[in-house]
Amino acid sequence: MSGDKGLKKEIGLKSLIIIGISSAVATAIFFSPLEMSAVAGPGSMFSWLLGIFFYIMISITYIELSQNYPEAGGPSRFSIYSHGAVTNLINAMADLVWYIFIPPIEAFATIEGLSFIFPSLLSNGVPTIEGALVGVLLMLGYIPFNYYGVKTFAKVTSAFGTIKYVIYILPAFLLLLVYYNPVNLTAYHGVLPFGVSGVFAAMPYAMFAFGGARVIPDLAEEVKNKVYLIYALIITVVTEGVIYLFFNFAFLTNLDWSKIGVATGNWSGLSRVQGNPFIDLASDHDAQIALILLLIGGIIGAFLNRLRLHGNRC
């Protein structure tokens, strides 16, 4: 779109970076380390490093296309220029499915946080009828956040982004202060207990987490200077990669096998752990401040994620 019919170019570099990182670092930060460690052990750290490399390669393509075709929702339209309308329809439908599943995933993450206080919401890791009803109510609650968020939160995007970073990142530091066991990194079948194949088995979790960075090319039409897309996308991918890598490290070195009911060194047994693993770690190590922050992040984090785009789209 161009001319008077185009969207307003109001997003600066700082706001674009904040939007990018806020979108990229979501509730997956609490669950990916557990799932990845269950299939790769300490090798999951290498999965994140590979994820950074691979997504930077993807980002280069996004940068080139979004600068030449600065359209709202660009990644859902780029293929129309190279492969035609039919292929683009398939691509756009795949993107739609991806976006449709985000709210239920966020709602389920919130339920897992709430289950620490209300155990009746989950049974064997699956929402009960009560939990399902709460999940539906949560998704309905996202609607006003999406609808009214533009005007209500237009001037406080940076503040909400900062709050989210504190809620998400600070608990990991606090957990390392109360319990640190680096033996987990090497003692149990080495750094690669599942071999190189384990590293690649964990990659889908990493790439799913990186997917939020695509919000930057989605906003290409509203950026003041298309050069900002280069810096914002690369900074977002590297920053989120470092944050996820740090959380994975914190999980591995904060893991006390006896307290989570898994045999020492049985990495695959981690797949049986239910709920938010960081909340469990904070509770096991009696890290009260970290526990409070993690509960807040696990419960309201999804709503903060709903706000991630609103502040700069009015």
mmCIF file of C-alpha atoms in Angstrom:
data_model
loop_
_atom_site.group_PDB
_atom_site.id
_atom_site.type_symbol
_atom_site.label_atom_id
_atom_site.label_comp_id
_atom_site.label_asym_id
_atom_site.label_seq_id
_atom_site.Cartn_x
_atom_site.Cartn_y
_atom_site.Cartn_z
ATOM 1 C CA MET A 1 0.000 0.000 0.000
ATOM 2 C CA SER A 2 1.206 3.509 -0.684
ATOM 3 C CA GLY A 3 0.147 7.117 -0.618
ATOM 4 C CA ASP A 4 -2.780 8.233 1.489
ATOM 5 C CA LYS A 5 -4.075 4.670 1.783
ATOM 6 C CA GLY A 6 -0.916 3.402 3.448
ATOM 7 C CA LEU A 7 -0.451 2.968 7.157
ATOM 8 C CA LYS A 8 1.263 5.750 9.077
ATOM 9 C CA LYS A 9 5.045 5.409 9.330
ATOM 10 C CA GLU A 10 5.357 6.112 13.046
ATOM 11 C CA ILE A 11 7.552 3.345 14.457
ATOM 12 C CA GLY A 12 11.117 4.350 15.340
ATOM 13 C CA LEU A 13 14.113 2.096 15.873
ATOM 14 C CA LYS A 14 13.856 1.964 19.673
ATOM 15 C CA SER A 15 10.162 1.098 19.604
ATOM 16 C CA LEU A 16 10.725 -1.490 16.883
ATOM 17 C CA ILE A 17 13.409 -3.243 18.940
ATOM 18 C CA ILE A 18 11.211 -3.207 22.058
ATOM 19 C CA ILE A 19 8.291 -4.629 20.072
ATOM 20 C CA GLY A 20 10.528 -7.267 18.520
ATOM 21 C CA ILE A 21 12.080 -8.511 21.755
ATOM 22 C CA SER A 22 8.769 -8.340 23.648
ATOM 23 C CA SER A 23 7.137 -10.437 20.949
ATOM 24 C CA ALA A 24 9.998 -12.907 20.706
ATOM 25 C CA VAL A 25 10.480 -13.548 24.428
ATOM 26 C CA ALA A 26 7.188 -15.052 25.538
ATOM 27 C CA THR A 27 5.998 -17.794 27.880
ATOM 28 C CA ALA A 28 7.974 -20.388 25.895
ATOM 29 C CA ILE A 29 10.918 -19.152 27.956
ATOM 30 C CA PHE A 30 9.572 -21.162 30.924
ATOM 31 C CA PHE A 31 8.905 -24.422 29.086
ATOM 32 C CA SER A 32 11.398 -24.775 26.227
ATOM 33 C CA PRO A 33 14.425 -25.519 28.477
ATOM 34 C CA LEU A 34 12.602 -28.468 30.066
ATOM 35 C CA GLU A 35 11.394 -29.992 26.803
ATOM 36 C CA MET A 36 14.730 -29.442 25.070
ATOM 37 C CA SER A 37 16.740 -30.884 27.970
ATOM 38 C CA ALA A 38 14.535 -33.998 27.921
ATOM 39 C CA VAL A 39 15.702 -34.825 24.386
ATOM 40 C CA ALA A 40 19.180 -33.267 24.339
ATOM 41 C CA GLY A 41 20.362 -32.839 27.937
ATOM 42 C CA PRO A 42 23.020 -30.099 28.196
ATOM 43 C CA GLY A 43 23.263 -30.342 24.401
ATOM 44 C CA SER A 44 20.160 -28.137 24.316
ATOM 45 C CA MET A 45 22.541 -25.207 24.739
ATOM 46 C CA PHE A 46 23.936 -25.970 21.291
ATOM 47 C CA SER A 47 20.382 -26.081 19.921
ATOM 48 C CA TRP A 48 19.918 -22.451 20.911
ATOM 49 C CA LEU A 49 23.228 -21.459 19.339
ATOM 50 C CA LEU A 50 22.233 -23.164 16.102
ATOM 51 C CA GLY A 51 18.819 -21.529 16.371
ATOM 52 C CA ILE A 52 20.422 -18.081 16.529
ATOM 53 C CA PHE A 53 22.497 -18.859 13.429
ATOM 54 C CA PHE A 54 19.607 -20.329 11.435
ATOM 55 C CA TYR A 55 17.181 -17.549 12.316
ATOM 56 C CA ILE A 56 19.715 -14.876 11.410
ATOM 57 C CA MET A 57 19.869 -16.524 7.980
ATOM 58 C CA ILE A 58 16.063 -16.364 7.816
ATOM 59 C CA SER A 59 16.201 -12.754 9.021
ATOM 60 C CA ILE A 60 18.464 -11.748 6.133
ATOM 61 C CA THR A 61 15.752 -12.898 3.740
ATOM 62 C CA TYR A 62 13.085 -11.081 5.746
ATOM 63 C CA ILE A 63 15.184 -7.908 5.728
ATOM 64 C CA GLU A 64 15.672 -7.995 1.957
ATOM 65 C CA LEU A 65 12.009 -8.658 1.223
ATOM 66 C CA SER A 66 10.528 -6.263 3.793
ATOM 67 C CA GLN A 67 12.729 -3.420 2.551
ATOM 68 C CA ASN A 68 11.695 -3.984 -1.059
ATOM 69 C CA TYR A 69 8.067 -4.842 -0.267
ATOM 70 C CA PRO A 70 7.226 -2.927 2.948
ATOM 71 C CA GLU A 71 3.726 -4.264 3.487
ATOM 72 C CA ALA A 72 1.770 -4.926 6.659
ATOM 73 C CA GLY A 73 1.884 -8.655 7.343
ATOM 74 C CA GLY A 74 4.593 -9.026 4.705
ATOM 75 C CA PRO A 75 5.716 -12.611 5.509
ATOM 76 C CA SER A 76 2.210 -13.776 4.645
ATOM 77 C CA ARG A 77 2.383 -12.054 1.252
ATOM 78 C CA PHE A 78 5.958 -12.357 0.000
ATOM 79 C CA SER A 79 5.395 -15.669 -1.754
ATOM 80 C CA ILE A 80 2.764 -14.114 -4.011
ATOM 81 C CA TYR A 81 5.550 -12.337 -5.886
ATOM 82 C CA SER A 82 7.673 -15.442 -6.374
ATOM 83 C CA HIS A 83 5.197 -18.324 -6.569
ATOM 84 C CA GLY A 84 1.821 -16.797 -7.351
ATOM 85 C CA ALA A 85 -1.538 -16.503 -5.624
ATOM 86 C CA VAL A 86 -2.226 -20.211 -5.055
ATOM 87 C CA THR A 87 1.067 -20.861 -3.272
ATOM 88 C CA ASN A 88 0.661 -17.652 -1.318
ATOM 89 C CA LEU A 89 -2.798 -18.786 -0.210
ATOM 90 C CA ILE A 90 -1.238 -21.934 1.271
ATOM 91 C CA ASN A 91 1.476 -19.844 2.947
ATOM 92 C CA ALA A 92 -1.037 -17.345 4.331
ATOM 93 C CA MET A 93 -3.269 -20.131 5.650
ATOM 94 C CA ALA A 94 -0.272 -21.715 7.389
ATOM 95 C CA ASP A 95 0.482 -18.354 9.016
ATOM 96 C CA LEU A 96 -3.159 -18.056 10.044
ATOM 97 C CA VAL A 97 -3.046 -21.473 11.714
ATOM 98 C CA TRP A 98 0.157 -20.426 13.523
ATOM 99 C CA TYR A 99 -1.485 -17.239 14.823
ATOM 100 C CA ILE A 100 -4.683 -19.073 15.794
ATOM 101 C CA PHE A 101 -2.755 -21.465 18.008
ATOM 102 C CA ILE A 102 -0.847 -18.729 19.873
ATOM 103 C CA PRO A 103 -3.757 -17.635 22.180
ATOM 104 C CA PRO A 104 -4.550 -21.235 23.305
ATOM 105 C CA ILE A 105 -0.850 -21.860 23.954
ATOM 106 C CA GLU A 106 -0.633 -18.677 26.018
ATOM 107 C CA ALA A 107 -3.832 -19.603 27.880
ATOM 108 C CA PHE A 108 -2.494 -23.095 28.624
ATOM 109 C CA ALA A 109 0.755 -21.590 29.920
ATOM 110 C CA THR A 110 -1.286 -19.373 32.227
ATOM 111 C CA ILE A 111 -3.278 -22.398 33.454
ATOM 112 C CA GLU A 112 -0.028 -24.211 34.244
ATOM 113 C CA GLY A 113 1.046 -21.205 36.307
ATOM 114 C CA LEU A 114 -2.304 -21.084 38.085
ATOM 115 C CA SER A 115 -2.182 -24.822 38.760
ATOM 116 C CA PHE A 116 0.524 -24.204 41.351
ATOM 117 C CA ILE A 117 -2.141 -22.378 43.393
ATOM 118 C CA PHE A 118 -5.186 -24.283 42.109
ATOM 119 C CA PRO A 119 -4.096 -27.900 41.412
ATOM 120 C CA SER A 120 -7.618 -28.831 40.268
ATOM 121 C CA LEU A 121 -7.007 -27.030 36.957
ATOM 122 C CA LEU A 122 -4.738 -29.807 35.672
ATOM 123 C CA SER A 123 -4.810 -33.594 35.806
ATOM 124 C CA ASN A 124 -1.721 -35.451 34.563
ATOM 125 C CA GLY A 125 -0.661 -32.346 32.689
ATOM 126 C CA VAL A 126 -4.019 -32.009 30.880
ATOM 127 C CA PRO A 127 -6.609 -29.325 31.737
ATOM 128 C CA THR A 128 -9.627 -30.594 33.633
ATOM 129 C CA ILE A 129 -13.092 -29.333 32.763
ATOM 130 C CA GLU A 130 -12.507 -26.564 35.278
ATOM 131 C CA GLY A 131 -9.132 -25.799 33.696
ATOM 132 C CA ALA A 132 -10.629 -25.796 30.193
ATOM 133 C CA LEU A 133 -13.302 -23.311 31.282
ATOM 134 C CA VAL A 134 -10.634 -21.066 32.795
ATOM 135 C CA GLY A 135 -8.683 -21.321 29.528
ATOM 136 C CA VAL A 136 -11.728 -20.249 27.510
ATOM 137 C CA LEU A 137 -12.294 -17.303 29.848
ATOM 138 C CA LEU A 138 -8.643 -16.308 29.473
ATOM 139 C CA MET A 139 -8.907 -16.311 25.687
ATOM 140 C CA LEU A 140 -12.072 -14.226 25.899
ATOM 141 C CA GLY A 141 -10.137 -11.891 28.187
ATOM 142 C CA TYR A 142 -7.558 -11.327 25.452
ATOM 143 C CA ILE A 143 -10.218 -9.725 23.235
ATOM 144 C CA PRO A 144 -10.519 -6.369 25.065
ATOM 145 C CA PHE A 145 -6.733 -6.271 25.424
ATOM 146 C CA ASN A 146 -6.452 -6.582 21.654
ATOM 147 C CA TYR A 147 -9.339 -4.242 20.872
ATOM 148 C CA TYR A 148 -8.711 -1.440 23.362
ATOM 149 C CA GLY A 149 -4.970 -1.915 23.707
ATOM 150 C CA VAL A 150 -4.089 0.510 20.922
ATOM 151 C CA LYS A 151 -5.499 3.573 22.622
ATOM 152 C CA THR A 152 -5.144 2.506 26.226
ATOM 153 C CA PHE A 153 -1.496 1.485 26.102
ATOM 154 C CA ALA A 154 -0.232 3.608 23.207
ATOM 155 C CA LYS A 155 2.102 5.661 25.369
ATOM 156 C CA VAL A 156 3.427 2.969 27.667
ATOM 157 C CA THR A 157 4.818 0.322 25.338
ATOM 158 C CA SER A 158 8.331 0.766 26.707
ATOM 159 C CA ALA A 159 7.095 0.532 30.286
ATOM 160 C CA PHE A 160 5.217 -2.718 29.636
ATOM 161 C CA GLY A 161 8.200 -4.108 27.757
ATOM 162 C CA THR A 162 10.472 -3.310 30.710
ATOM 163 C CA ILE A 163 8.028 -4.859 33.200
ATOM 164 C CA LYS A 164 7.901 -7.994 31.102
ATOM 165 C CA TYR A 165 11.690 -8.285 30.936
ATOM 166 C CA VAL A 166 11.997 -7.924 34.728
ATOM 167 C CA ILE A 167 9.249 -10.462 35.425
ATOM 168 C CA TYR A 168 10.759 -12.966 33.007
ATOM 169 C CA ILE A 169 14.512 -12.561 33.453
ATOM 170 C CA LEU A 170 15.111 -11.587 37.101
ATOM 171 C CA PRO A 171 13.832 -14.912 38.560
ATOM 172 C CA ALA A 172 16.495 -16.852 36.644
ATOM 173 C CA PHE A 173 19.231 -14.767 38.280
ATOM 174 C CA LEU A 174 17.650 -15.225 41.694
ATOM 175 C CA LEU A 175 17.433 -18.999 41.241
ATOM 176 C CA LEU A 176 21.149 -19.173 40.431
ATOM 177 C CA LEU A 177 21.890 -17.253 43.629
ATOM 178 C CA VAL A 178 20.088 -19.773 45.846
ATOM 179 C CA TYR A 179 21.189 -22.977 44.094
ATOM 180 C CA TYR A 180 23.894 -23.598 41.496
ATOM 181 C CA ASN A 181 24.961 -27.076 40.427
ATOM 182 C CA PRO A 182 27.232 -26.973 37.324
ATOM 183 C CA VAL A 183 27.807 -30.731 37.650
ATOM 184 C CA ASN A 184 24.623 -31.240 35.635
ATOM 185 C CA LEU A 185 26.381 -29.844 32.565
ATOM 186 C CA THR A 186 28.919 -32.667 32.259
ATOM 187 C CA ALA A 187 28.472 -35.437 34.853
ATOM 188 C CA TYR A 188 25.579 -37.430 33.418
ATOM 189 C CA HIS A 189 26.661 -38.992 30.122
ATOM 190 C CA GLY A 190 28.564 -35.856 29.111
ATOM 191 C CA VAL A 191 27.552 -32.662 27.382
ATOM 192 C CA LEU A 192 25.804 -34.596 24.602
ATOM 193 C CA PRO A 193 24.019 -37.499 26.348
ATOM 194 C CA PHE A 194 21.892 -38.110 23.246
ATOM 195 C CA GLY A 195 24.623 -37.332 20.753
ATOM 196 C CA VAL A 196 24.389 -34.779 17.967
ATOM 197 C CA SER A 197 20.955 -36.148 17.036
ATOM 198 C CA GLY A 198 19.641 -34.868 20.379
ATOM 199 C CA VAL A 199 20.761 -31.344 19.499
ATOM 200 C CA PHE A 200 18.698 -31.433 16.311
ATOM 201 C CA ALA A 201 15.779 -33.153 18.060
ATOM 202 C CA ALA A 202 15.551 -30.106 20.336
ATOM 203 C CA MET A 203 15.707 -27.646 17.437
ATOM 204 C CA PRO A 204 11.924 -27.460 16.758
ATOM 205 C CA TYR A 205 11.368 -26.053 20.264
ATOM 206 C CA ALA A 206 14.052 -23.425 19.659
ATOM 207 C CA MET A 207 12.727 -22.428 16.233
ATOM 208 C CA PHE A 208 9.185 -22.123 17.604
ATOM 209 C CA ALA A 209 10.493 -19.724 20.256
ATOM 210 C CA PHE A 210 12.336 -17.660 17.637
ATOM 211 C CA GLY A 211 9.192 -17.319 15.520
ATOM 212 C CA GLY A 212 8.015 -14.223 17.382
ATOM 213 C CA ALA A 213 10.748 -12.167 15.680
ATOM 214 C CA ARG A 214 8.703 -12.149 12.475
ATOM 215 C CA VAL A 215 6.586 -9.361 13.966
ATOM 216 C CA ILE A 216 9.227 -6.908 12.703
ATOM 217 C CA PRO A 217 8.707 -7.605 8.985
ATOM 218 C CA ASP A 218 4.980 -7.695 9.786
ATOM 219 C CA LEU A 219 5.299 -4.016 10.742
ATOM 220 C CA ALA A 220 7.525 -2.972 7.820
ATOM 221 C CA GLU A 221 4.889 -0.642 6.363
ATOM 222 C CA GLU A 222 4.755 1.388 9.591
ATOM 223 C CA VAL A 223 8.510 1.879 10.127
ATOM 224 C CA LYS A 224 9.869 5.403 9.725
ATOM 225 C CA ASN A 225 13.054 4.284 7.981
ATOM 226 C CA LYS A 226 13.414 0.903 6.293
ATOM 227 C CA VAL A 227 17.041 0.735 7.465
ATOM 228 C CA TYR A 228 15.643 0.230 10.980
ATOM 229 C CA LEU A 229 14.446 -3.216 9.891
ATOM 230 C CA ILE A 230 18.045 -4.421 9.592
ATOM 231 C CA TYR A 231 19.147 -3.392 13.070
ATOM 232 C CA ALA A 232 15.871 -4.283 14.802
ATOM 233 C CA LEU A 233 15.611 -7.794 13.380
ATOM 234 C CA ILE A 234 19.235 -8.777 13.985
ATOM 235 C CA ILE A 235 19.242 -7.277 17.496
ATOM 236 C CA THR A 236 15.962 -9.039 18.301
ATOM 237 C CA VAL A 237 17.148 -12.464 17.151
ATOM 238 C CA VAL A 238 20.502 -12.222 18.945
ATOM 239 C CA THR A 239 18.970 -10.799 22.136
ATOM 240 C CA GLU A 240 16.182 -13.355 22.374
ATOM 241 C CA GLY A 241 18.677 -16.113 21.630
ATOM 242 C CA VAL A 242 20.928 -14.987 24.481
ATOM 243 C CA ILE A 243 17.947 -14.724 26.857
ATOM 244 C CA TYR A 244 16.663 -18.200 25.989
ATOM 245 C CA LEU A 245 20.195 -19.593 26.222
ATOM 246 C CA PHE A 246 20.582 -18.056 29.676
ATOM 247 C CA PHE A 247 17.279 -19.573 30.823
ATOM 248 C CA ASN A 248 18.365 -22.963 29.524
ATOM 249 C CA PHE A 249 21.646 -22.619 31.443
ATOM 250 C CA ALA A 250 19.747 -21.541 34.573
ATOM 251 C CA PHE A 251 17.449 -24.566 34.294
ATOM 252 C CA LEU A 252 20.306 -27.034 33.842
ATOM 253 C CA THR A 253 22.410 -25.668 36.699
ATOM 254 C CA ASN A 254 19.443 -25.160 39.022
ATOM 255 C CA LEU A 255 18.104 -28.667 38.527
ATOM 256 C CA ASP A 256 17.895 -30.722 41.718
ATOM 257 C CA TRP A 257 16.910 -34.195 40.538
ATOM 258 C CA SER A 258 15.712 -35.478 43.906
ATOM 259 C CA LYS A 259 13.198 -32.658 44.329
ATOM 260 C CA ILE A 260 11.477 -33.092 40.980
ATOM 261 C CA GLY A 261 11.049 -36.850 41.306
ATOM 262 C CA VAL A 262 13.387 -37.831 38.459
ATOM 263 C CA ALA A 263 16.295 -40.253 38.828
ATOM 264 C CA THR A 264 19.635 -38.442 38.845
ATOM 265 C CA GLY A 265 20.976 -38.098 35.314
ATOM 266 C CA ASN A 266 17.810 -39.425 33.651
ATOM 267 C CA TRP A 267 17.397 -36.641 31.120
ATOM 268 C CA SER A 268 14.532 -38.296 29.246
ATOM 269 C CA GLY A 269 12.635 -38.527 32.538
ATOM 270 C CA LEU A 270 12.248 -34.748 32.481
ATOM 271 C CA SER A 271 9.493 -35.192 29.913
ATOM 272 C CA ARG A 272 7.256 -36.428 32.752
ATOM 273 C CA VAL A 273 7.601 -33.193 34.723
ATOM 274 C CA GLN A 274 4.340 -31.261 34.635
ATOM 275 C CA GLY A 275 3.585 -27.589 35.093
ATOM 276 C CA ASN A 276 5.918 -24.611 34.888
ATOM 277 C CA PRO A 277 9.360 -26.075 35.730
ATOM 278 C CA PHE A 278 10.785 -22.763 36.944
ATOM 279 C CA ILE A 279 7.936 -22.332 39.404
ATOM 280 C CA ASP A 280 8.696 -25.827 40.693
ATOM 281 C CA LEU A 281 12.417 -25.014 41.014
ATOM 282 C CA ALA A 282 11.717 -21.789 42.903
ATOM 283 C CA SER A 283 9.350 -23.619 45.251
ATOM 284 C CA ASP A 284 11.809 -26.488 45.810
ATOM 285 C CA HIS A 285 14.680 -24.123 46.625
ATOM 286 C CA ASP A 286 12.471 -21.830 48.742
ATOM 287 C CA ALA A 287 13.322 -18.828 46.556
ATOM 288 C CA GLN A 288 10.326 -16.743 47.573
ATOM 289 C CA ILE A 289 10.944 -13.603 45.505
ATOM 290 C CA ALA A 290 11.710 -15.657 42.401
ATOM 291 C CA LEU A 291 8.576 -17.744 43.040
ATOM 292 C CA ILE A 292 6.371 -14.646 43.276
ATOM 293 C CA LEU A 293 7.801 -13.183 40.061
ATOM 294 C CA LEU A 294 7.461 -16.500 38.254
ATOM 295 C CA LEU A 295 3.850 -16.860 39.365
ATOM 296 C CA ILE A 296 3.146 -13.344 38.113
ATOM 297 C CA GLY A 297 4.910 -14.067 34.844
ATOM 298 C CA GLY A 298 3.221 -17.434 34.443
ATOM 299 C CA ILE A 299 -0.242 -16.025 35.154
ATOM 300 C CA ILE A 300 -0.272 -12.553 33.580
ATOM 301 C CA GLY A 301 2.605 -12.971 31.146
ATOM 302 C CA ALA A 302 0.202 -13.975 28.394
ATOM 303 C CA PHE A 303 -1.689 -10.697 28.827
ATOM 304 C CA LEU A 304 1.579 -8.758 28.559
ATOM 305 C CA ASN A 305 2.217 -10.647 25.338
ATOM 306 C CA ARG A 306 -1.182 -9.505 24.055
ATOM 307 C CA LEU A 307 0.005 -5.906 24.522
ATOM 308 C CA ARG A 308 3.230 -6.298 22.653
ATOM 309 C CA LEU A 309 2.059 -4.750 19.385
ATOM 310 C CA HIS A 310 -0.484 -2.219 20.540
ATOM 311 C CA GLY A 311 1.530 0.723 21.768
ATOM 312 C CA ASN A 312 2.845 1.720 18.392
ATOM 313 C CA ARG A 313 -0.014 0.930 16.039
ATOM 314 C CA CYS A 314 -2.348 3.851 16.573
#
